[in-house]
mmCIF file of N, CA and C in Angstrom:
data_model
loop_
_atom_site.group_PDB
_atom_site.id
_atom_site.type_symbol
_atom_site.label_atom_id
_atom_site.label_comp_id
_atom_site.label_asym_id
_atom_site.label_seq_id
_atom_site.Cartn_x
_atom_site.Cartn_y
_atom_site.Cartn_z
ATOM 1 N N UNK U 1440 15.539 -3.604 39.207
ATOM 2 C CA UNK U 1440 15.160 -4.815 38.509
ATOM 3 C C UNK U 1440 13.978 -4.552 37.572
ATOM 4 N N UNK U 1441 12.973 -3.806 38.041
ATOM 5 C CA UNK U 1441 11.792 -3.521 37.231
ATOM 6 C C UNK U 1441 12.157 -2.659 36.032
ATOM 7 N N UNK U 1442 13.075 -1.713 36.250
ATOM 8 C CA UNK U 1442 13.464 -0.855 35.138
ATOM 9 C C UNK U 1442 14.163 -1.637 34.028
ATOM 10 N N UNK U 1443 14.864 -2.698 34.409
ATOM 11 C CA UNK U 1443 15.553 -3.530 33.427
ATOM 12 C C UNK U 1443 14.546 -4.305 32.576
ATOM 13 N N UNK U 1444 13.499 -4.823 33.191
ATOM 14 C CA UNK U 1444 12.460 -5.567 32.468
ATOM 15 C C UNK U 1444 11.698 -4.627 31.532
ATOM 16 N N UNK U 1445 11.372 -3.453 32.018
ATOM 17 C CA UNK U 1445 10.644 -2.471 31.197
ATOM 18 C C UNK U 1445 11.498 -2.053 30.000
ATOM 19 N N UNK U 1446 12.795 -1.862 30.211
ATOM 20 C CA UNK U 1446 13.697 -1.479 29.132
ATOM 21 C C UNK U 1446 13.771 -2.583 28.083
ATOM 22 N N UNK U 1447 13.860 -3.846 28.522
ATOM 23 C CA UNK U 1447 13.900 -4.960 27.583
ATOM 24 C C UNK U 1447 12.608 -5.045 26.770
ATOM 25 N N UNK U 1448 11.476 -4.828 27.430
ATOM 26 C CA UNK U 1448 10.183 -4.875 26.737
ATOM 27 C C UNK U 1448 10.112 -3.771 25.680
ATOM 28 N N UNK U 1449 10.552 -2.576 26.028
ATOM 29 C CA UNK U 1449 10.523 -1.452 25.094
ATOM 30 C C UNK U 1449 11.426 -1.724 23.895
ATOM 31 N N UNK U 1450 12.642 -2.212 24.128
ATOM 32 C CA UNK U 1450 13.562 -2.493 23.032
ATOM 33 C C UNK U 1450 13.053 -3.620 22.143
ATOM 34 N N UNK U 1451 12.536 -4.672 22.753
ATOM 35 C CA UNK U 1451 12.015 -5.794 21.971
ATOM 36 C C UNK U 1451 10.808 -5.355 21.146
ATOM 37 N N UNK U 1452 9.928 -4.606 21.766
ATOM 38 C CA UNK U 1452 8.749 -4.110 21.046
ATOM 39 C C UNK U 1452 9.104 -3.202 19.896
ATOM 40 N N UNK U 1453 10.062 -2.316 20.112
ATOM 41 C CA UNK U 1453 10.456 -1.402 19.032
ATOM 42 C C UNK U 1453 11.153 -2.157 17.904
ATOM 43 N N UNK U 1454 11.901 -3.199 18.235
ATOM 44 C CA UNK U 1454 12.563 -3.991 17.209
ATOM 45 C C UNK U 1454 11.525 -4.733 16.353
ATOM 46 N N UNK U 1455 10.510 -5.320 17.008
ATOM 47 C CA UNK U 1455 9.452 -6.033 16.286
ATOM 48 C C UNK U 1455 8.676 -5.054 15.408
ATOM 49 N N UNK U 1456 8.329 -3.903 15.940
ATOM 50 C CA UNK U 1456 7.596 -2.893 15.195
ATOM 51 C C UNK U 1456 8.427 -2.377 14.012
ATOM 52 N N UNK U 1457 9.702 -2.180 14.218
ATOM 53 C CA UNK U 1457 10.585 -1.733 13.140
ATOM 54 C C UNK U 1457 10.651 -2.727 12.005
ATOM 55 N N UNK U 1458 10.761 -4.010 12.340
ATOM 56 C CA UNK U 1458 10.793 -5.043 11.301
ATOM 57 C C UNK U 1458 9.467 -5.095 10.538
ATOM 58 N N UNK U 1459 8.358 -4.934 11.254
ATOM 59 C CA UNK U 1459 7.043 -4.954 10.601
ATOM 60 C C UNK U 1459 6.903 -3.789 9.630
ATOM 61 N N UNK U 1460 7.382 -2.612 10.020
ATOM 62 C CA UNK U 1460 7.308 -1.445 9.147
ATOM 63 C C UNK U 1460 8.167 -1.650 7.900
ATOM 64 N N UNK U 1461 9.350 -2.199 8.072
ATOM 65 C CA UNK U 1461 10.230 -2.447 6.931
ATOM 66 C C UNK U 1461 9.592 -3.452 5.973
ATOM 67 N N UNK U 1462 9.015 -4.529 6.495
ATOM 68 C CA UNK U 1462 8.373 -5.534 5.654
ATOM 69 C C UNK U 1462 7.165 -4.946 4.923
ATOM 70 N N UNK U 1463 6.380 -4.122 5.614
ATOM 71 C CA UNK U 1463 5.227 -3.486 4.974
ATOM 72 C C UNK U 1463 5.676 -2.568 3.844
ATOM 73 N N UNK U 1464 6.761 -1.846 4.049
ATOM 74 C CA UNK U 1464 7.290 -0.966 3.015
ATOM 75 C C UNK U 1464 7.761 -1.767 1.799
ATOM 76 N N UNK U 1465 8.450 -2.876 2.038
ATOM 77 C CA UNK U 1465 8.912 -3.717 0.937
ATOM 78 C C UNK U 1465 7.732 -4.264 0.138
ATOM 79 N N UNK U 1466 6.698 -4.692 0.848
ATOM 80 C CA UNK U 1466 5.527 -5.250 0.190
ATOM 81 C C UNK U 1466 4.796 -4.173 -0.620
ATOM 82 N N UNK U 1467 4.680 -2.975 -0.078
ATOM 83 C CA UNK U 1467 4.026 -1.882 -0.795
ATOM 84 C C UNK U 1467 4.824 -1.499 -2.034
ATOM 85 N N UNK U 1468 6.143 -1.470 -1.936
ATOM 86 C CA UNK U 1468 6.978 -1.134 -3.080
ATOM 87 C C UNK U 1468 6.843 -2.194 -4.176
ATOM 88 N N UNK U 1469 6.829 -3.456 -3.784
ATOM 89 C CA UNK U 1469 6.688 -4.538 -4.764
ATOM 90 C C UNK U 1469 5.308 -4.482 -5.426
ATOM 91 N N UNK U 1470 4.287 -4.182 -4.653
ATOM 92 C CA UNK U 1470 2.932 -4.078 -5.191
ATOM 93 C C UNK U 1470 2.831 -2.930 -6.183
ATOM 94 N N UNK U 1471 3.445 -1.804 -5.869
ATOM 95 C CA UNK U 1471 3.419 -0.655 -6.758
ATOM 96 C C UNK U 1471 4.170 -0.964 -8.059
ATOM 97 N N UNK U 1472 5.286 -1.635 -7.939
ATOM 98 C CA UNK U 1472 6.077 -2.001 -9.109
ATOM 99 C C UNK U 1472 5.282 -2.952 -10.011
ATOM 100 N N UNK U 1473 4.592 -3.913 -9.405
ATOM 101 C CA UNK U 1473 3.770 -4.860 -10.151
ATOM 102 C C UNK U 1473 2.629 -4.137 -10.860
ATOM 103 N N UNK U 1474 1.993 -3.179 -10.184
ATOM 104 C CA UNK U 1474 0.884 -2.436 -10.774
ATOM 105 C C UNK U 1474 1.358 -1.591 -11.950
ATOM 106 N N UNK U 1475 2.540 -1.010 -11.845
ATOM 107 C CA UNK U 1475 3.074 -0.205 -12.941
ATOM 108 C C UNK U 1475 3.391 -1.073 -14.151
ATOM 109 N N UNK U 1476 3.928 -2.248 -13.929
ATOM 110 C CA UNK U 1476 4.236 -3.144 -15.043
ATOM 111 C C UNK U 1476 2.957 -3.639 -15.691
ATOM 112 N N UNK U 1477 1.916 -3.882 -14.910
ATOM 113 C CA UNK U 1477 0.641 -4.341 -15.453
ATOM 114 C C UNK U 1477 -0.036 -3.273 -16.278
ATOM 115 N N UNK U 1478 0.152 -2.016 -15.937
ATOM 116 C CA UNK U 1478 -0.470 -0.921 -16.664
ATOM 117 C C UNK U 1478 0.136 -0.701 -18.036
ATOM 118 N N UNK U 1479 1.370 -1.137 -18.244
ATOM 119 C CA UNK U 1479 2.036 -0.932 -19.528
ATOM 120 C C UNK U 1479 1.461 -1.839 -20.603
ATOM 121 N N UNK U 1480 0.955 -3.009 -20.233
ATOM 122 C CA UNK U 1480 0.491 -3.972 -21.218
ATOM 123 C C UNK U 1480 -0.886 -3.696 -21.765
ATOM 124 N N UNK U 1481 -1.668 -2.832 -21.140
ATOM 125 C CA UNK U 1481 -3.025 -2.581 -21.613
ATOM 126 C C UNK U 1481 -3.028 -1.443 -22.604
ATOM 127 N N UNK U 1482 -4.098 -1.342 -23.348
ATOM 128 C CA UNK U 1482 -4.203 -0.296 -24.360
ATOM 129 C C UNK U 1482 -4.984 0.886 -23.809
ATOM 130 N N UNK U 1483 -4.525 1.458 -22.729
ATOM 131 C CA UNK U 1483 -5.166 2.643 -22.178
ATOM 132 C C UNK U 1483 -6.300 2.338 -21.221
ATOM 133 N N UNK U 1484 -6.624 1.100 -21.011
ATOM 134 C CA UNK U 1484 -7.718 0.769 -20.123
ATOM 135 C C UNK U 1484 -7.272 0.896 -18.677
ATOM 136 N N UNK U 1485 -8.202 1.266 -17.846
ATOM 137 C CA UNK U 1485 -7.885 1.462 -16.440
ATOM 138 C C UNK U 1485 -7.799 0.120 -15.731
ATOM 139 N N UNK U 1486 -6.858 -0.033 -14.849
ATOM 140 C CA UNK U 1486 -6.695 -1.270 -14.102
ATOM 141 C C UNK U 1486 -7.320 -1.195 -12.723
ATOM 142 N N UNK U 1487 -8.182 -0.254 -12.480
ATOM 143 C CA UNK U 1487 -8.802 -0.113 -11.170
ATOM 144 C C UNK U 1487 -10.062 -0.945 -11.027
ATOM 145 N N UNK U 1488 -10.490 -1.618 -12.065
ATOM 146 C CA UNK U 1488 -11.706 -2.390 -12.016
ATOM 147 C C UNK U 1488 -11.403 -3.847 -11.695
ATOM 148 N N UNK U 1489 -12.417 -4.525 -11.210
ATOM 149 C CA UNK U 1489 -12.230 -5.936 -10.892
ATOM 150 C C UNK U 1489 -12.003 -6.746 -12.155
ATOM 151 N N UNK U 1490 -12.542 -6.282 -13.275
ATOM 152 C CA UNK U 1490 -12.378 -7.008 -14.528
ATOM 153 C C UNK U 1490 -10.981 -6.858 -15.105
ATOM 154 N N UNK U 1491 -10.146 -6.043 -14.495
ATOM 155 C CA UNK U 1491 -8.804 -5.823 -15.020
ATOM 156 C C UNK U 1491 -7.925 -7.051 -14.868
ATOM 157 N N UNK U 1492 -8.313 -8.002 -14.034
ATOM 158 C CA UNK U 1492 -7.540 -9.222 -13.875
ATOM 159 C C UNK U 1492 -7.616 -10.105 -15.101
ATOM 160 N N UNK U 1493 -8.624 -9.900 -15.926
ATOM 161 C CA UNK U 1493 -8.780 -10.675 -17.150
ATOM 162 C C UNK U 1493 -8.147 -9.940 -18.315
ATOM 163 N N UNK U 1494 -7.530 -10.686 -19.180
ATOM 164 C CA UNK U 1494 -7.077 -10.068 -20.416
ATOM 165 C C UNK U 1494 -8.250 -10.064 -21.389
ATOM 166 N N UNK U 1495 -8.133 -9.281 -22.424
ATOM 167 C CA UNK U 1495 -9.199 -9.212 -23.421
ATOM 168 C C UNK U 1495 -9.376 -10.564 -24.110
ATOM 169 N N UNK U 1496 -8.278 -11.249 -24.357
ATOM 170 C CA UNK U 1496 -8.338 -12.560 -24.996
ATOM 171 C C UNK U 1496 -9.094 -13.566 -24.118
ATOM 172 N N UNK U 1497 -8.793 -13.556 -22.815
ATOM 173 C CA UNK U 1497 -9.494 -14.462 -21.892
ATOM 174 C C UNK U 1497 -10.984 -14.152 -21.845
ATOM 175 N N UNK U 1498 -11.315 -12.872 -21.809
ATOM 176 C CA UNK U 1498 -12.721 -12.474 -21.758
ATOM 177 C C UNK U 1498 -13.463 -12.938 -22.999
ATOM 178 N N UNK U 1499 -12.830 -12.812 -24.145
ATOM 179 C CA UNK U 1499 -13.461 -13.254 -25.392
ATOM 180 C C UNK U 1499 -13.633 -14.768 -25.430
ATOM 181 N N UNK U 1500 -12.666 -15.490 -24.883
ATOM 182 C CA UNK U 1500 -12.777 -16.951 -24.842
ATOM 183 C C UNK U 1500 -13.879 -17.392 -23.884
ATOM 184 N N UNK U 1501 -14.033 -16.705 -22.768
ATOM 185 C CA UNK U 1501 -15.067 -17.065 -21.796
ATOM 186 C C UNK U 1501 -16.444 -16.909 -22.414
ATOM 187 N N UNK U 1502 -16.672 -15.786 -23.108
ATOM 188 C CA UNK U 1502 -17.982 -15.529 -23.700
ATOM 189 C C UNK U 1502 -18.120 -16.078 -25.120
ATOM 190 N N UNK U 1503 -17.046 -16.624 -25.672
ATOM 191 C CA UNK U 1503 -17.033 -17.194 -27.015
ATOM 192 C C UNK U 1503 -17.491 -16.159 -28.049
ATOM 193 N N UNK U 1504 -16.856 -14.986 -28.009
ATOM 194 C CA UNK U 1504 -17.116 -13.931 -28.989
ATOM 195 C C UNK U 1504 -15.785 -13.498 -29.587
ATOM 196 N N UNK U 1505 -15.871 -12.801 -30.715
ATOM 197 C CA UNK U 1505 -14.655 -12.292 -31.340
ATOM 198 C C UNK U 1505 -14.160 -11.063 -30.588
ATOM 199 N N UNK U 1506 -12.855 -10.860 -30.564
ATOM 200 C CA UNK U 1506 -12.331 -9.644 -29.925
ATOM 201 C C UNK U 1506 -12.780 -8.404 -30.696
ATOM 202 N N UNK U 1507 -12.936 -7.281 -30.018
ATOM 203 C CA UNK U 1507 -13.337 -6.049 -30.705
ATOM 204 C C UNK U 1507 -12.305 -5.656 -31.756
ATOM 205 N N UNK U 1508 -12.761 -5.403 -32.963
ATOM 206 C CA UNK U 1508 -11.895 -4.980 -34.050
ATOM 207 C C UNK U 1508 -11.983 -3.463 -34.180
ATOM 208 N N UNK U 1509 -10.895 -2.779 -33.896
ATOM 209 C CA UNK U 1509 -10.892 -1.325 -33.979
ATOM 210 C C UNK U 1509 -11.781 -0.685 -32.931
ATOM 211 N N UNK U 1510 -11.980 -1.361 -31.825
ATOM 212 C CA UNK U 1510 -12.803 -0.815 -30.748
ATOM 213 C C UNK U 1510 -14.290 -1.026 -30.947
ATOM 214 N N UNK U 1511 -14.672 -1.793 -31.970
ATOM 215 C CA UNK U 1511 -16.089 -2.039 -32.226
ATOM 216 C C UNK U 1511 -16.356 -3.530 -32.159
ATOM 217 N N UNK U 1512 -17.503 -3.858 -31.578
ATOM 218 C CA UNK U 1512 -17.910 -5.260 -31.491
ATOM 219 C C UNK U 1512 -19.425 -5.323 -31.569
ATOM 220 N N UNK U 1513 -19.942 -6.496 -31.804
ATOM 221 C CA UNK U 1513 -21.384 -6.694 -31.862
ATOM 222 C C UNK U 1513 -21.903 -6.818 -30.432
ATOM 223 N N UNK U 1514 -22.426 -5.730 -29.877
ATOM 224 C CA UNK U 1514 -22.870 -5.729 -28.489
ATOM 225 C C UNK U 1514 -24.118 -6.582 -28.280
ATOM 226 N N UNK U 1515 -24.933 -6.743 -29.319
ATOM 227 C CA UNK U 1515 -26.121 -7.601 -29.184
ATOM 228 C C UNK U 1515 -25.705 -9.053 -28.995
ATOM 229 N N UNK U 1516 -24.723 -9.480 -29.784
ATOM 230 C CA UNK U 1516 -24.208 -10.843 -29.665
ATOM 231 C C UNK U 1516 -23.554 -11.048 -28.300
ATOM 232 N N UNK U 1517 -22.809 -10.048 -27.863
ATOM 233 C CA UNK U 1517 -22.151 -10.106 -26.559
ATOM 234 C C UNK U 1517 -23.184 -10.231 -25.439
ATOM 235 N N UNK U 1518 -24.233 -9.402 -25.497
ATOM 236 C CA UNK U 1518 -25.273 -9.431 -24.469
ATOM 237 C C UNK U 1518 -26.026 -10.751 -24.489
ATOM 238 N N UNK U 1519 -26.285 -11.272 -25.682
ATOM 239 C CA UNK U 1519 -26.984 -12.555 -25.809
ATOM 240 C C UNK U 1519 -26.175 -13.691 -25.189
ATOM 241 N N UNK U 1520 -24.876 -13.744 -25.510
ATOM 242 C CA UNK U 1520 -24.006 -14.786 -24.950
ATOM 243 C C UNK U 1520 -23.900 -14.644 -23.429
ATOM 244 N N UNK U 1521 -23.790 -13.391 -22.986
ATOM 245 C CA UNK U 1521 -23.685 -13.148 -21.547
ATOM 246 C C UNK U 1521 -24.924 -13.655 -20.823
ATOM 247 N N UNK U 1522 -26.102 -13.271 -21.311
ATOM 248 C CA UNK U 1522 -27.354 -13.677 -20.635
ATOM 249 C C UNK U 1522 -27.499 -15.197 -20.608
ATOM 250 N N UNK U 1523 -27.185 -15.843 -21.724
ATOM 251 C CA UNK U 1523 -27.317 -17.298 -21.791
ATOM 252 C C UNK U 1523 -26.394 -17.979 -20.791
ATOM 253 N N UNK U 1524 -25.108 -17.599 -20.808
ATOM 254 C CA UNK U 1524 -24.142 -18.238 -19.906
ATOM 255 C C UNK U 1524 -24.396 -17.863 -18.443
ATOM 256 N N UNK U 1525 -24.806 -16.618 -18.213
ATOM 257 C CA UNK U 1525 -25.085 -16.174 -16.843
ATOM 258 C C UNK U 1525 -26.252 -16.958 -16.255
ATOM 259 N N UNK U 1526 -27.300 -17.155 -17.052
ATOM 260 C CA UNK U 1526 -28.465 -17.903 -16.570
ATOM 261 C C UNK U 1526 -28.162 -19.391 -16.404
ATOM 262 N N UNK U 1527 -27.340 -19.941 -17.288
ATOM 263 C CA UNK U 1527 -26.978 -21.359 -17.165
ATOM 264 C C UNK U 1527 -26.190 -21.642 -15.886
ATOM 265 N N UNK U 1528 -25.441 -20.668 -15.416
ATOM 266 C CA UNK U 1528 -24.604 -20.864 -14.232
ATOM 267 C C UNK U 1528 -25.209 -20.261 -12.969
ATOM 268 N N UNK U 1529 -26.512 -20.120 -12.948
ATOM 269 C CA UNK U 1529 -27.195 -19.592 -11.770
ATOM 270 C C UNK U 1529 -27.056 -20.590 -10.619
ATOM 271 N N UNK U 1530 -26.515 -20.157 -9.469
ATOM 272 C CA UNK U 1530 -26.327 -21.089 -8.346
ATOM 273 C C UNK U 1530 -27.631 -21.714 -7.844
ATOM 274 N N UNK U 1531 -28.744 -21.038 -8.010
ATOM 275 C CA UNK U 1531 -30.024 -21.595 -7.559
ATOM 276 C C UNK U 1531 -30.507 -22.722 -8.467
ATOM 277 N N UNK U 1532 -29.927 -22.797 -9.662
ATOM 278 C CA UNK U 1532 -30.278 -23.859 -10.597
ATOM 279 C C UNK U 1532 -29.179 -24.912 -10.680
ATOM 280 N N UNK U 1533 -28.280 -24.889 -9.709
ATOM 281 C CA UNK U 1533 -27.206 -25.874 -9.678
ATOM 282 C C UNK U 1533 -25.941 -25.419 -10.379
ATOM 283 N N UNK U 1534 -25.849 -24.154 -10.718
ATOM 284 C CA UNK U 1534 -24.670 -23.641 -11.404
ATOM 285 C C UNK U 1534 -23.606 -23.196 -10.407
ATOM 286 N N UNK U 1535 -22.586 -22.554 -10.919
ATOM 287 C CA UNK U 1535 -21.449 -22.134 -10.116
ATOM 288 C C UNK U 1535 -21.407 -20.613 -10.010
ATOM 289 N N UNK U 1536 -21.353 -20.112 -8.786
ATOM 290 C CA UNK U 1536 -21.235 -18.671 -8.571
ATOM 291 C C UNK U 1536 -19.905 -18.166 -9.106
ATOM 292 N N UNK U 1537 -18.863 -18.967 -8.988
ATOM 293 C CA UNK U 1537 -17.541 -18.583 -9.488
ATOM 294 C C UNK U 1537 -17.577 -18.374 -11.006
ATOM 295 N N UNK U 1538 -18.174 -19.330 -11.719
ATOM 296 C CA UNK U 1538 -18.268 -19.188 -13.170
ATOM 297 C C UNK U 1538 -19.154 -18.013 -13.555
ATOM 298 N N UNK U 1539 -20.204 -17.816 -12.793
ATOM 299 C CA UNK U 1539 -21.104 -16.697 -13.055
ATOM 300 C C UNK U 1539 -20.364 -15.366 -12.900
ATOM 301 N N UNK U 1540 -19.526 -15.267 -11.882
ATOM 302 C CA UNK U 1540 -18.779 -14.025 -11.687
ATOM 303 C C UNK U 1540 -17.718 -13.852 -12.773
ATOM 304 N N UNK U 1541 -17.108 -14.949 -13.235
ATOM 305 C CA UNK U 1541 -16.143 -14.863 -14.332
ATOM 306 C C UNK U 1541 -16.817 -14.366 -15.611
ATOM 307 N N UNK U 1542 -18.023 -14.838 -15.857
ATOM 308 C CA UNK U 1542 -18.780 -14.409 -17.038
ATOM 309 C C UNK U 1542 -19.098 -12.921 -16.950
ATOM 310 N N UNK U 1543 -19.482 -12.464 -15.768
ATOM 311 C CA UNK U 1543 -19.772 -11.042 -15.566
ATOM 312 C C UNK U 1543 -18.523 -10.195 -15.777
ATOM 313 N N UNK U 1544 -17.404 -10.628 -15.220
ATOM 314 C CA UNK U 1544 -16.156 -9.875 -15.374
ATOM 315 C C UNK U 1544 -15.692 -9.863 -16.830
ATOM 316 N N UNK U 1545 -15.942 -10.944 -17.555
ATOM 317 C CA UNK U 1545 -15.568 -10.998 -18.965
ATOM 318 C C UNK U 1545 -16.375 -9.976 -19.764
ATOM 319 N N UNK U 1546 -17.674 -9.897 -19.500
ATOM 320 C CA UNK U 1546 -18.498 -8.903 -20.191
ATOM 321 C C UNK U 1546 -18.039 -7.492 -19.859
ATOM 322 N N UNK U 1547 -17.759 -7.237 -18.577
ATOM 323 C CA UNK U 1547 -17.288 -5.918 -18.157
ATOM 324 C C UNK U 1547 -15.978 -5.562 -18.847
ATOM 325 N N UNK U 1548 -15.095 -6.529 -18.994
ATOM 326 C CA UNK U 1548 -13.789 -6.275 -19.610
ATOM 327 C C UNK U 1548 -13.932 -5.897 -21.073
ATOM 328 N N UNK U 1549 -14.784 -6.615 -21.788
ATOM 329 C CA UNK U 1549 -14.988 -6.311 -23.204
ATOM 330 C C UNK U 1549 -15.653 -4.952 -23.356
ATOM 331 N N UNK U 1550 -16.660 -4.671 -22.533
ATOM 332 C CA UNK U 1550 -17.329 -3.371 -22.600
ATOM 333 C C UNK U 1550 -16.371 -2.238 -22.239
ATOM 334 N N UNK U 1551 -15.479 -2.479 -21.287
ATOM 335 C CA UNK U 1551 -14.479 -1.478 -20.913
ATOM 336 C C UNK U 1551 -13.570 -1.175 -22.095
ATOM 337 N N UNK U 1552 -13.149 -2.204 -22.791
ATOM 338 C CA UNK U 1552 -12.268 -2.026 -23.944
ATOM 339 C C UNK U 1552 -12.969 -1.230 -25.037
ATOM 340 N N UNK U 1553 -14.244 -1.528 -25.266
ATOM 341 C CA UNK U 1553 -15.009 -0.812 -26.293
ATOM 342 C C UNK U 1553 -15.182 0.657 -25.898
ATOM 343 N N UNK U 1554 -15.493 0.908 -24.614
ATOM 344 C CA UNK U 1554 -15.654 2.291 -24.141
ATOM 345 C C UNK U 1554 -14.366 3.082 -24.283
ATOM 346 N N UNK U 1555 -13.250 2.473 -23.900
ATOM 347 C CA UNK U 1555 -11.955 3.155 -23.997
ATOM 348 C C UNK U 1555 -11.605 3.457 -25.452
ATOM 349 N N UNK U 1556 -11.892 2.527 -26.344
ATOM 350 C CA UNK U 1556 -11.620 2.756 -27.762
ATOM 351 C C UNK U 1556 -12.521 3.858 -28.306
ATOM 352 N N UNK U 1557 -13.775 3.903 -27.863
ATOM 353 C CA UNK U 1557 -14.687 4.957 -28.305
ATOM 354 C C UNK U 1557 -14.220 6.322 -27.815
ATOM 355 N N UNK U 1558 -13.747 6.392 -26.566
ATOM 356 C CA UNK U 1558 -13.218 7.652 -26.044
ATOM 357 C C UNK U 1558 -12.012 8.108 -26.853
ATOM 358 N N UNK U 1559 -11.126 7.175 -27.158
ATOM 359 C CA UNK U 1559 -9.915 7.514 -27.909
ATOM 360 C C UNK U 1559 -10.261 7.989 -29.316
ATOM 361 N N UNK U 1560 -11.201 7.311 -29.978
ATOM 362 C CA UNK U 1560 -11.570 7.724 -31.339
ATOM 363 C C UNK U 1560 -12.288 9.066 -31.325
ATOM 364 N N UNK U 1561 -13.077 9.315 -30.278
ATOM 365 C CA UNK U 1561 -13.750 10.613 -30.148
ATOM 366 C C UNK U 1561 -12.736 11.730 -29.942
ATOM 367 N N UNK U 1562 -11.724 11.469 -29.145
ATOM 368 C CA UNK U 1562 -10.676 12.468 -28.915
ATOM 369 C C UNK U 1562 -9.893 12.724 -30.200
ATOM 370 N N UNK U 1563 -9.594 11.666 -30.957
ATOM 371 C CA UNK U 1563 -8.887 11.831 -32.228
ATOM 372 C C UNK U 1563 -9.727 12.631 -33.217
ATOM 373 N N UNK U 1564 -11.030 12.345 -33.235
ATOM 374 C CA UNK U 1564 -11.938 13.058 -34.135
ATOM 375 C C UNK U 1564 -11.982 14.538 -33.792
ATOM 376 N N UNK U 1565 -12.044 14.840 -32.507
ATOM 377 C CA UNK U 1565 -12.081 16.232 -32.072
ATOM 378 C C UNK U 1565 -10.778 16.947 -32.419
ATOM 379 N N UNK U 1566 -9.662 16.257 -32.260
ATOM 380 C CA UNK U 1566 -8.380 16.853 -32.619
ATOM 381 C C UNK U 1566 -8.269 17.093 -34.124
ATOM 382 N N UNK U 1567 -8.799 16.166 -34.907
ATOM 383 C CA UNK U 1567 -8.729 16.319 -36.361
ATOM 384 C C UNK U 1567 -9.597 17.480 -36.841
ATOM 385 N N UNK U 1568 -10.774 17.637 -36.237
ATOM 386 C CA UNK U 1568 -11.679 18.717 -36.638
ATOM 387 C C UNK U 1568 -11.261 20.062 -36.056
ATOM 388 N N UNK U 1569 -10.518 20.011 -35.001
ATOM 389 C CA UNK U 1569 -10.150 21.246 -34.318
ATOM 390 C C UNK U 1569 -11.120 21.487 -33.164
ATOM 391 N N UNK U 1570 -10.687 22.250 -32.201
ATOM 392 C CA UNK U 1570 -11.512 22.472 -31.019
ATOM 393 C C UNK U 1570 -12.536 23.540 -31.310
ATOM 394 N N UNK U 1571 -13.790 23.214 -31.112
ATOM 395 C CA UNK U 1571 -14.871 24.165 -31.344
ATOM 396 C C UNK U 1571 -15.632 24.343 -30.031
ATOM 397 N N UNK U 1572 -15.385 25.450 -29.351
ATOM 398 C CA UNK U 1572 -16.057 25.658 -28.071
ATOM 399 C C UNK U 1572 -17.554 25.878 -28.262
ATOM 400 N N UNK U 1573 -18.304 25.453 -27.275
ATOM 401 C CA UNK U 1573 -19.752 25.641 -27.307
ATOM 402 C C UNK U 1573 -20.043 27.002 -26.684
ATOM 403 N N UNK U 1574 -20.490 27.920 -27.517
ATOM 404 C CA UNK U 1574 -20.762 29.275 -27.062
ATOM 405 C C UNK U 1574 -22.262 29.480 -27.040
ATOM 406 N N UNK U 1575 -22.752 29.956 -25.934
ATOM 407 C CA UNK U 1575 -24.173 30.233 -25.799
ATOM 408 C C UNK U 1575 -24.398 31.732 -25.967
ATOM 409 N N UNK U 1576 -25.133 32.130 -26.989
ATOM 410 C CA UNK U 1576 -25.341 33.536 -27.311
ATOM 411 C C UNK U 1576 -26.471 34.149 -26.476
ATOM 412 N N UNK U 1577 -27.334 33.341 -25.933
ATOM 413 C CA UNK U 1577 -28.508 33.869 -25.216
ATOM 414 C C UNK U 1577 -28.241 34.198 -23.768
ATOM 415 N N UNK U 1578 -27.038 34.309 -23.364
ATOM 416 C CA UNK U 1578 -26.748 34.594 -21.957
ATOM 417 C C UNK U 1578 -26.789 36.037 -21.671
#
């Protein structure tokens, strides 16, 4: 009698565990597929940052600045808008922490886009000039 109960427990447990593993695999596959599709829409920017949830257009609307043209933007204007909005939404002054974090992520997103564009233009410049290794003669 005891062996029958133990056998039922083992079979039931393995069935539950098997279903959980299958569901976890399905969820991981769907998550990976979603991440791959999201990576196609960006212009080379990494999606590993928290600011990746914002599009560049949303970030520009939050901070009320123009989108970077050719990878260049007025960083002084961006910093000024960021500081003003960040201070206005300080939770200790009655502001919203959620809005404050959105403002921070918007600034990070725009700066990320500018950095990525600068890297790309630097790589293009190096390719156009040709590779010139740095040789140290005093060694």
